[in-house]
Amino acid sequence: MLNVEDWAEIRRLHRAEGVPIKEIARRLGVARNTVRAALNSDRPPKYERAPRGQVADAYEPQMRALLQEWPRMPAPVIAERIGWPYSLPPLRKRLAVIRPEYVGIDPVDRVAYEPGEVTQCDLWFPETRVQVGSGQQRVLPVLVMTLGFSRFMTAVMIPSRQAGDILSGMWSLIHGIGRVTKTLVWDREAAIGGTGKVTAPAAAFAGTLATRIKLAPPRDPEFKGLVERNNQYLETSFLPGRQFASPADFNQQLDDWLVRANSRTVRSIQGRPVDLLETDRLAMIPLPPVTPPIGLNHRIRLGRDYYVRVDTVDYSVDPQVIGRFVDITASLDTVTVYCDGRVVAHHPRSWARQGVITDPAHAATAAKMREALALDRQRRQAAIRQHADGHAVVLRALPDYDALFGVDFNPPSTKAK
């Protein structure tokens, strides 16, 4: 076969220098027909090997029959069904070609985000356990938020997946940026929109900020691919080799790392998130003057056991309000209990499980109340057992009264013998 260099030389000699075909053939040592073919061809010669048959050709009809009914059948199962006698790579290669004909192709569009338009939110669960006190270690969720235009990433560890804690984390991150985007994208997280509809707490949060929460379609992680990729980035670049003494230590190390992460150049935007943040921020919605409804909130009647429960942990309350309704508010850091607008308990929040947090002042008040009750009972008993003039009242047994009035509650049997 004529190579490209000879083909180019033949065309140069004949067309540029006017060398005859016979002389070109003599100089290059090729046949005159080869010279004529090179002059008639407008494209350089290209070697093409004749296609050869492959081992999968004979099995393709069986493969197609299986894919017709079960388009997603795995390659090892197909190999077993058709009696495939070779290694799996040739079979996988052929399946990669023909399977899209049966399962369809799902193309992905490129999305361009405008400044201030969207923030993608998600929960990341790092495998490294964190010390939470009481000798416990837990895997805790981390709320991750990524701005669509600038790719600026923020994150914070939170104590649970409950709506109040997630919203508290969102407010903490949004307040740190100083503004909020027009849309907050979430997946079907149970506390945000597990039924396909935004929950009441999440809707109240979004309404206060004048933004909206948009739920991703079910089983479609690509809908919020920015934050999903950042979750993976956290997994591979932040987490390895780190140990955490507490959730506060985790958040401090994470904040320090995020400064560097947001200063790197992101290939998709050809810029650094920290440099584009201000452009993103100027197009966002200003924050309202009031704090949106966040945290865990509920109301109960305080029982004799003067404790309230927040996320499996019991916190003591002033026992003087036993029997009255109290309002419990738990942020990421504190637990506060109110009764008629008055604070009756305030504790640092524990992220441990099944703990009991007691304020020594509450325990002392309860002890004084029990002591006063015992003294009152003794006083009442003394008042009952003494006559008004002070002499002791004799306490008779009940049978004495039966004999006095001639009452017999166990009469002899009158059954005839």
Short mmCIF file of C-alpha atoms in Angstrom, two decimals:
data_model
loop_
_atom_site.label_atom_id
_atom_site.label_comp_id
_atom_site.label_asym_id
_atom_site.label_seq_id
_atom_site.Cartn_x
_atom_site.Cartn_y
_atom_site.Cartn_z
CA MET A 1 0.00 0.00 0.00
CA LEU A 2 1.26 3.49 -0.91
CA ASN A 3 2.21 5.52 2.12
CA VAL A 4 1.22 9.15 2.67
CA GLU A 5 4.71 10.52 1.97
CA ASP A 6 4.91 8.83 -1.46
CA TRP A 7 1.35 9.95 -2.30
CA ALA A 8 2.24 13.56 -1.51
CA GLU A 9 5.51 13.35 -3.47
CA ILE A 10 3.77 11.91 -6.56
CA ARG A 11 1.25 14.77 -6.59
CA ARG A 12 4.00 17.37 -6.12
CA LEU A 13 6.23 15.99 -8.87
CA HIS A 14 3.46 15.73 -11.41
CA ARG A 15 1.43 18.88 -10.66
CA ALA A 16 4.11 21.29 -9.49
CA GLU A 17 7.14 20.19 -11.57
CA GLY A 18 5.39 18.53 -14.53
CA VAL A 19 7.31 15.22 -14.24
CA PRO A 20 5.73 12.52 -16.44
CA ILE A 21 4.03 9.52 -14.89
CA LYS A 22 6.65 7.12 -16.30
CA GLU A 23 9.54 9.11 -14.75
CA ILE A 24 7.74 9.34 -11.37
CA ALA A 25 7.25 5.58 -11.38
CA ARG A 26 10.96 5.05 -12.13
CA ARG A 27 12.13 7.47 -9.43
CA LEU A 28 9.90 6.07 -6.65
CA GLY A 29 10.03 2.44 -7.73
CA VAL A 30 6.29 2.02 -8.04
CA ALA A 31 3.97 0.92 -10.81
CA ARG A 32 2.59 3.49 -13.23
CA ASN A 33 -0.96 2.48 -12.26
CA THR A 34 -0.07 3.31 -8.66
CA VAL A 35 1.05 6.77 -9.79
CA ARG A 36 -2.17 7.24 -11.74
CA ALA A 37 -4.26 6.14 -8.72
CA ALA A 38 -2.42 8.63 -6.46
CA LEU A 39 -3.04 11.46 -8.92
CA ASN A 40 -6.75 10.59 -9.14
CA SER A 41 -7.21 10.45 -5.35
CA ASP A 42 -7.96 13.71 -3.52
CA ARG A 43 -7.41 12.14 -0.08
CA PRO A 44 -4.30 10.53 1.39
CA PRO A 45 -4.30 6.73 1.40
CA LYS A 46 -5.71 5.08 4.52
CA TYR A 47 -5.34 1.48 5.51
CA GLU A 48 -8.59 -0.20 6.44
CA ARG A 49 -8.65 -3.73 7.75
CA ALA A 50 -11.48 -5.90 6.59
CA PRO A 51 -13.87 -6.50 9.47
CA ARG A 52 -13.51 -9.85 11.14
CA GLY A 53 -16.21 -11.75 12.97
CA GLN A 54 -16.33 -11.65 16.79
CA VAL A 55 -17.14 -14.40 19.26
CA ALA A 56 -20.28 -12.50 20.35
CA ASP A 57 -21.82 -12.51 16.86
CA ALA A 58 -23.25 -16.02 17.21
CA TYR A 59 -24.82 -15.20 20.59
CA GLU A 60 -26.27 -11.80 19.70
CA PRO A 61 -29.78 -13.09 18.78
CA GLN A 62 -30.07 -14.78 22.20
CA MET A 63 -28.79 -11.67 23.93
CA ARG A 64 -31.34 -9.53 22.14
CA ALA A 65 -34.16 -11.92 23.05
CA LEU A 66 -33.29 -11.58 26.75
CA LEU A 67 -32.90 -7.79 26.56
CA GLN A 68 -36.27 -7.52 24.83
CA GLU A 69 -37.95 -8.78 28.01
CA TRP A 70 -35.43 -7.70 30.68
CA PRO A 71 -33.52 -4.66 29.36
CA ARG A 72 -31.42 -4.24 32.53
CA MET A 73 -30.43 -7.86 33.03
CA PRO A 74 -26.79 -7.92 34.28
CA ALA A 75 -24.09 -9.32 32.00
CA PRO A 76 -23.21 -12.31 34.29
CA VAL A 77 -26.86 -13.41 34.28
CA ILE A 78 -27.07 -13.11 30.51
CA ALA A 79 -23.84 -15.13 30.19
CA GLU A 80 -25.39 -17.89 32.31
CA ARG A 81 -28.66 -17.90 30.37
CA ILE A 82 -27.06 -18.13 26.91
CA GLY A 83 -24.29 -20.55 27.90
CA TRP A 84 -21.47 -18.08 27.23
CA PRO A 85 -18.20 -20.10 27.11
CA TYR A 86 -15.70 -17.21 27.08
CA SER A 87 -14.58 -14.51 29.50
CA LEU A 88 -17.01 -11.66 30.21
CA PRO A 89 -15.25 -8.65 28.57
CA PRO A 90 -16.32 -9.49 24.96
CA LEU A 91 -19.89 -10.01 26.17
CA ARG A 92 -19.91 -6.75 28.13
CA LYS A 93 -18.54 -4.89 25.10
CA ARG A 94 -21.32 -6.16 22.85
CA LEU A 95 -23.98 -5.45 25.52
CA ALA A 96 -22.74 -1.87 25.81
CA VAL A 97 -23.51 -1.45 22.11
CA ILE A 98 -26.93 -3.12 21.90
CA ARG A 99 -28.43 -2.49 25.38
CA PRO A 100 -29.29 1.22 24.70
CA GLU A 101 -31.67 0.01 21.97
CA TYR A 102 -33.83 -1.52 24.70
CA VAL A 103 -33.36 0.67 27.79
CA GLY A 104 -33.17 3.97 25.93
CA ILE A 105 -30.62 6.76 26.26
CA ASP A 106 -30.99 9.50 28.85
CA PRO A 107 -29.00 12.53 27.61
CA VAL A 108 -27.88 15.12 30.14
CA ASP A 109 -28.16 18.81 29.35
CA ARG A 110 -25.67 21.43 30.40
CA VAL A 111 -27.28 23.89 32.82
CA ALA A 112 -26.13 27.49 33.08
CA TYR A 113 -27.01 29.21 36.36
CA GLU A 114 -27.61 32.93 36.64
CA PRO A 115 -26.28 34.87 39.66
CA GLY A 116 -28.52 34.64 42.71
CA GLU A 117 -30.72 32.00 41.10
CA VAL A 118 -30.30 28.71 42.96
CA THR A 119 -28.71 26.95 45.92
CA GLN A 120 -28.50 23.15 46.01
CA CYS A 121 -28.85 21.53 49.45
CA ASP A 122 -28.15 18.00 50.67
CA LEU A 123 -27.18 15.95 53.72
CA TRP A 124 -23.79 14.23 53.76
CA PHE A 125 -23.11 11.42 56.26
CA PRO A 126 -19.35 11.09 56.88
CA GLU A 127 -18.31 7.63 58.02
CA THR A 128 -15.91 8.96 60.68
CA ARG A 129 -17.61 8.86 64.08
CA VAL A 130 -17.59 11.97 66.24
CA GLN A 131 -17.29 12.11 70.03
CA VAL A 132 -20.57 13.51 71.42
CA GLY A 133 -19.99 13.05 75.17
CA SER A 134 -20.96 10.38 77.68
CA GLY A 135 -18.45 8.05 76.02
CA GLN A 136 -20.54 7.94 72.85
CA GLN A 137 -19.49 8.23 69.22
CA ARG A 138 -22.01 8.92 66.48
CA VAL A 139 -22.26 9.32 62.72
CA LEU A 140 -23.93 12.72 62.38
CA PRO A 141 -25.35 14.44 59.28
CA VAL A 142 -23.61 17.38 57.66
CA LEU A 143 -25.75 19.94 55.83
CA VAL A 144 -24.03 20.99 52.58
CA MET A 145 -25.18 23.94 50.45
CA THR A 146 -23.70 24.97 47.08
CA LEU A 147 -24.49 28.19 45.19
CA GLY A 148 -25.27 27.46 41.53
CA PHE A 149 -23.53 30.41 39.86
CA SER A 150 -20.35 30.82 41.93
CA ARG A 151 -20.11 27.17 43.12
CA PHE A 152 -19.42 28.59 46.61
CA MET A 153 -19.77 25.77 49.16
CA THR A 154 -20.84 26.00 52.81
CA ALA A 155 -21.45 23.18 55.29
CA VAL A 156 -22.17 22.53 58.96
CA MET A 157 -22.68 19.43 61.11
CA ILE A 158 -26.13 19.18 62.73
CA PRO A 159 -27.40 16.86 65.51
CA SER A 160 -30.26 15.13 63.63
CA ARG A 161 -32.32 14.90 60.45
CA GLN A 162 -35.38 16.45 62.09
CA ALA A 163 -36.89 19.44 60.31
CA GLY A 164 -36.03 21.90 63.08
CA ASP A 165 -32.36 20.95 63.08
CA ILE A 166 -32.07 21.01 59.28
CA LEU A 167 -33.72 24.43 59.13
CA SER A 168 -31.47 25.70 61.92
CA GLY A 169 -28.44 24.58 59.91
CA MET A 170 -29.79 26.23 56.77
CA TRP A 171 -30.37 29.51 58.59
CA SER A 172 -26.85 29.38 60.04
CA LEU A 173 -25.30 28.96 56.57
CA ILE A 174 -27.60 31.47 54.85
CA HIS A 175 -27.03 34.04 57.59
CA GLY A 176 -23.27 33.56 57.14
CA ILE A 177 -23.56 34.50 53.44
CA GLY A 178 -25.87 37.41 54.26
CA ARG A 179 -28.45 36.78 51.52
CA VAL A 180 -30.50 33.95 50.06
CA THR A 181 -30.99 32.76 46.48
CA LYS A 182 -34.39 32.75 44.80
CA THR A 183 -34.60 28.94 44.89
CA LEU A 184 -33.40 26.28 47.34
CA VAL A 185 -33.18 22.84 45.71
CA TRP A 186 -33.69 19.76 47.90
CA ASP A 187 -34.17 16.06 47.24
CA ARG A 188 -37.02 14.12 48.86
CA GLU A 189 -35.56 14.39 52.35
CA ALA A 190 -38.32 13.31 54.75
CA ALA A 191 -38.23 16.47 56.86
CA ILE A 192 -38.28 18.74 53.79
CA GLY A 193 -40.49 16.99 51.26
CA GLY A 194 -40.55 13.24 51.67
CA THR A 195 -44.08 12.92 50.26
CA GLY A 196 -43.33 15.00 47.18
CA LYS A 197 -44.77 18.13 48.79
CA VAL A 198 -42.82 20.66 50.85
CA THR A 199 -43.53 20.15 54.56
CA ALA A 200 -45.18 22.86 56.64
CA PRO A 201 -42.02 23.78 58.64
CA ALA A 202 -39.95 24.03 55.43
CA ALA A 203 -42.65 26.09 53.71
CA ALA A 204 -42.82 28.48 56.70
CA PHE A 205 -39.03 28.84 56.60
CA ALA A 206 -38.99 29.58 52.86
CA GLY A 207 -41.93 31.98 53.14
CA THR A 208 -40.21 34.05 55.82
CA LEU A 209 -37.12 34.37 53.58
CA ALA A 210 -39.28 35.14 50.49
CA THR A 211 -37.63 32.26 48.60
CA ARG A 212 -38.96 28.87 47.51
CA ILE A 213 -37.96 25.26 48.02
CA LYS A 214 -37.91 23.14 44.87
CA LEU A 215 -37.94 19.35 45.24
CA ALA A 216 -35.93 17.17 42.88
CA PRO A 217 -37.71 14.39 40.98
CA PRO A 218 -37.60 11.02 42.77
CA ARG A 219 -34.43 8.95 42.30
CA ASP A 220 -32.71 11.68 40.27
CA PRO A 221 -29.49 12.73 42.05
CA GLU A 222 -28.26 14.43 38.86
CA PHE A 223 -30.92 17.12 39.42
CA LYS A 224 -28.65 18.54 42.13
CA GLY A 225 -25.34 17.34 40.76
CA LEU A 226 -23.36 20.34 42.07
CA VAL A 227 -23.90 19.51 45.72
CA GLU A 228 -23.60 15.76 45.07
CA ARG A 229 -20.13 16.32 43.61
CA ASN A 230 -19.21 18.49 46.57
CA ASN A 231 -20.31 15.69 48.90
CA GLN A 232 -17.87 13.42 47.11
CA TYR A 233 -15.21 16.13 47.29
CA LEU A 234 -15.70 16.36 51.06
CA GLU A 235 -15.49 12.57 51.30
CA THR A 236 -12.18 12.35 49.44
CA SER A 237 -10.42 15.62 50.28
CA PHE A 238 -11.59 16.75 53.71
CA LEU A 239 -12.35 13.60 55.67
CA PRO A 240 -9.33 11.26 55.21
CA GLY A 241 -6.87 11.24 58.12
CA ARG A 242 -8.94 13.47 60.42
CA GLN A 243 -10.16 12.83 63.96
CA PHE A 244 -12.75 14.92 65.75
CA ALA A 245 -13.02 15.51 69.49
CA SER A 246 -16.54 16.91 69.29
CA PRO A 247 -19.09 18.30 66.82
CA ALA A 248 -17.69 21.78 67.52
CA ASP A 249 -14.20 20.53 66.61
CA PHE A 250 -15.60 19.00 63.39
CA ASN A 251 -17.24 22.29 62.39
CA GLN A 252 -14.10 24.26 63.19
CA GLN A 253 -11.91 22.00 61.05
CA LEU A 254 -14.55 22.09 58.29
CA ASP A 255 -14.67 25.92 58.32
CA ASP A 256 -10.89 26.12 58.01
CA TRP A 257 -10.89 23.65 55.11
CA LEU A 258 -13.75 25.40 53.28
CA VAL A 259 -11.66 28.57 53.04
CA ARG A 260 -9.13 26.65 50.92
CA ALA A 261 -11.78 24.69 49.03
CA ASN A 262 -13.57 27.86 47.91
CA SER A 263 -10.26 29.36 46.79
CA ARG A 264 -9.49 26.62 44.27
CA THR A 265 -10.20 27.09 40.55
CA VAL A 266 -13.32 25.22 39.43
CA ARG A 267 -12.89 23.99 35.86
CA SER A 268 -16.56 24.26 34.84
CA ILE A 269 -16.66 28.01 35.57
CA GLN A 270 -12.95 28.75 34.99
CA GLY A 271 -12.79 30.72 38.20
CA ARG A 272 -12.60 30.61 41.97
CA PRO A 273 -15.86 30.47 43.96
CA VAL A 274 -14.56 33.04 46.43
CA ASP A 275 -14.02 35.52 43.58
CA LEU A 276 -17.49 34.99 42.08
CA LEU A 277 -19.35 35.04 45.40
CA GLU A 278 -19.91 38.80 45.43
CA THR A 279 -21.49 38.72 41.94
CA ASP A 280 -23.74 35.89 43.12
CA ARG A 281 -24.55 37.65 46.36
CA LEU A 282 -25.59 40.96 44.80
CA ALA A 283 -28.33 39.19 42.82
CA MET A 284 -29.71 37.37 45.88
CA ILE A 285 -32.68 38.32 48.07
CA PRO A 286 -31.92 40.37 51.22
CA LEU A 287 -32.62 38.61 54.51
CA PRO A 288 -35.72 39.63 56.51
CA PRO A 289 -35.39 41.52 59.81
CA VAL A 290 -36.87 38.57 61.72
CA THR A 291 -35.49 35.08 62.25
CA PRO A 292 -37.46 32.40 60.38
CA PRO A 293 -39.08 29.57 62.38
CA ILE A 294 -36.25 27.15 63.11
CA GLY A 295 -35.25 24.65 65.79
CA LEU A 296 -37.25 21.95 67.55
CA ASN A 297 -40.40 23.32 69.20
CA HIS A 298 -43.17 21.58 71.10
CA ARG A 299 -45.48 22.06 74.07
CA ILE A 300 -46.25 19.61 76.87
CA ARG A 301 -47.72 19.54 80.37
CA LEU A 302 -44.85 19.02 82.82
CA GLY A 303 -45.35 15.84 84.85
CA ARG A 304 -44.14 14.87 88.30
CA ASP A 305 -40.99 13.67 86.58
CA TYR A 306 -39.85 17.24 85.95
CA TYR A 307 -37.94 16.47 82.73
CA VAL A 308 -38.64 17.20 79.07
CA ARG A 309 -37.28 15.16 76.18
CA VAL A 310 -35.51 16.56 73.13
CA ASP A 311 -34.18 14.05 70.59
CA THR A 312 -33.92 11.16 73.11
CA VAL A 313 -32.20 13.30 75.79
CA ASP A 314 -34.04 14.39 78.97
CA TYR A 315 -33.51 17.88 80.42
CA SER A 316 -34.61 19.00 83.89
CA VAL A 317 -37.12 21.82 84.41
CA ASP A 318 -37.91 23.90 87.48
CA PRO A 319 -40.24 21.53 89.42
CA GLN A 320 -42.30 24.48 90.65
CA VAL A 321 -44.17 24.43 87.30
CA ILE A 322 -45.17 20.75 87.54
CA GLY A 323 -48.66 20.30 86.15
CA ARG A 324 -48.49 23.40 83.94
CA PHE A 325 -47.89 23.70 80.20
CA VAL A 326 -44.32 24.47 79.14
CA ASP A 327 -42.93 25.43 75.71
CA ILE A 328 -39.68 23.74 74.64
CA THR A 329 -37.32 25.35 72.11
CA ALA A 330 -34.14 23.57 71.02
CA SER A 331 -31.51 25.18 68.78
CA LEU A 332 -28.32 23.47 67.59
CA ASP A 333 -26.59 24.58 70.80
CA THR A 334 -29.15 25.13 73.56
CA VAL A 335 -32.43 23.86 75.00
CA THR A 336 -34.70 26.45 76.61
CA VAL A 337 -38.03 25.83 78.35
CA TYR A 338 -40.61 28.58 78.95
CA CYS A 339 -43.71 28.72 81.14
CA ASP A 340 -46.01 31.69 80.53
CA GLY A 341 -43.11 33.52 78.89
CA ARG A 342 -40.74 32.91 81.79
CA VAL A 343 -37.57 30.82 81.37
CA VAL A 344 -37.81 27.78 83.65
CA ALA A 345 -34.88 25.79 82.18
CA HIS A 346 -31.83 26.53 80.04
CA HIS A 347 -29.28 23.84 79.11
CA PRO A 348 -26.50 23.33 76.58
CA ARG A 349 -27.85 20.83 74.06
CA SER A 350 -26.41 17.32 74.21
CA TRP A 351 -25.87 15.47 70.93
CA ALA A 352 -25.56 12.12 72.70
CA ARG A 353 -28.27 9.46 72.85
CA GLN A 354 -30.48 8.59 75.83
CA GLY A 355 -28.82 11.09 78.13
CA VAL A 356 -30.13 12.85 81.25
CA ILE A 357 -29.16 16.49 81.88
CA THR A 358 -29.98 17.81 85.36
CA ASP A 359 -29.58 21.35 86.65
CA PRO A 360 -28.40 21.11 90.31
CA ALA A 361 -30.72 24.02 91.19
CA HIS A 362 -33.71 22.04 89.89
CA ALA A 363 -32.70 18.96 91.90
CA ALA A 364 -32.29 21.09 95.05
CA THR A 365 -35.70 22.69 94.52
CA ALA A 366 -37.29 19.27 94.06
CA ALA A 367 -35.66 18.01 97.29
CA LYS A 368 -37.00 21.03 99.22
CA MET A 369 -40.46 20.50 97.76
CA ARG A 370 -40.44 16.81 98.81
CA GLU A 371 -39.26 17.74 102.28
CA ALA A 372 -41.97 20.39 102.64
CA LEU A 373 -44.59 17.91 101.44
CA ALA A 374 -43.44 15.33 103.98
CA LEU A 375 -43.63 17.89 106.81
CA ASP A 376 -47.09 18.92 105.68
CA ARG A 377 -48.27 15.31 105.72
CA GLN A 378 -46.91 14.83 109.22
CA ARG A 379 -48.67 17.98 110.36
CA ARG A 380 -51.95 16.85 108.85
CA GLN A 381 -51.69 13.43 110.45
CA ALA A 382 -50.92 15.00 113.84
CA ALA A 383 -53.93 17.29 113.52
CA ILE A 384 -56.23 14.35 112.77
CA ARG A 385 -55.05 12.20 115.71
CA GLN A 386 -55.34 14.89 118.41
CA HIS A 387 -58.43 16.48 119.98
CA ALA A 388 -58.89 20.20 119.80
CA ASP A 389 -57.97 20.50 123.52
CA GLY A 390 -54.73 18.62 122.88
CA HIS A 391 -55.39 15.17 124.36
CA ALA A 392 -54.76 12.17 122.15
CA VAL A 393 -57.66 10.49 120.36
CA VAL A 394 -57.83 6.72 120.83
CA LEU A 395 -57.92 4.88 117.56
CA ARG A 396 -60.18 1.83 117.83
CA ALA A 397 -60.14 -1.22 115.66
CA LEU A 398 -63.13 -1.69 113.34
CA PRO A 399 -64.30 -4.98 115.03
CA ASP A 400 -64.90 -2.97 118.25
CA TYR A 401 -67.59 -1.02 116.45
CA ASP A 402 -69.15 -4.25 115.09
CA ALA A 403 -69.46 -5.64 118.67
CA LEU A 404 -70.82 -2.33 119.97
CA PHE A 405 -73.72 -2.34 117.51
CA GLY A 406 -74.22 -6.12 117.47
CA VAL A 407 -73.28 -6.55 113.89
CA ASP A 408 -71.94 -9.92 112.75
CA PHE A 409 -70.70 -10.09 109.21
CA ASN A 410 -69.94 -13.83 109.54
CA PRO A 411 -73.19 -15.47 110.78
CA PRO A 412 -73.17 -19.23 111.55
CA SER A 413 -74.40 -21.54 108.80
CA THR A 414 -78.10 -22.43 108.95
CA LYS A 415 -77.96 -25.30 106.49
CA ALA A 416 -80.15 -28.26 107.61
CA LYS A 417 -78.29 -31.35 108.55
#
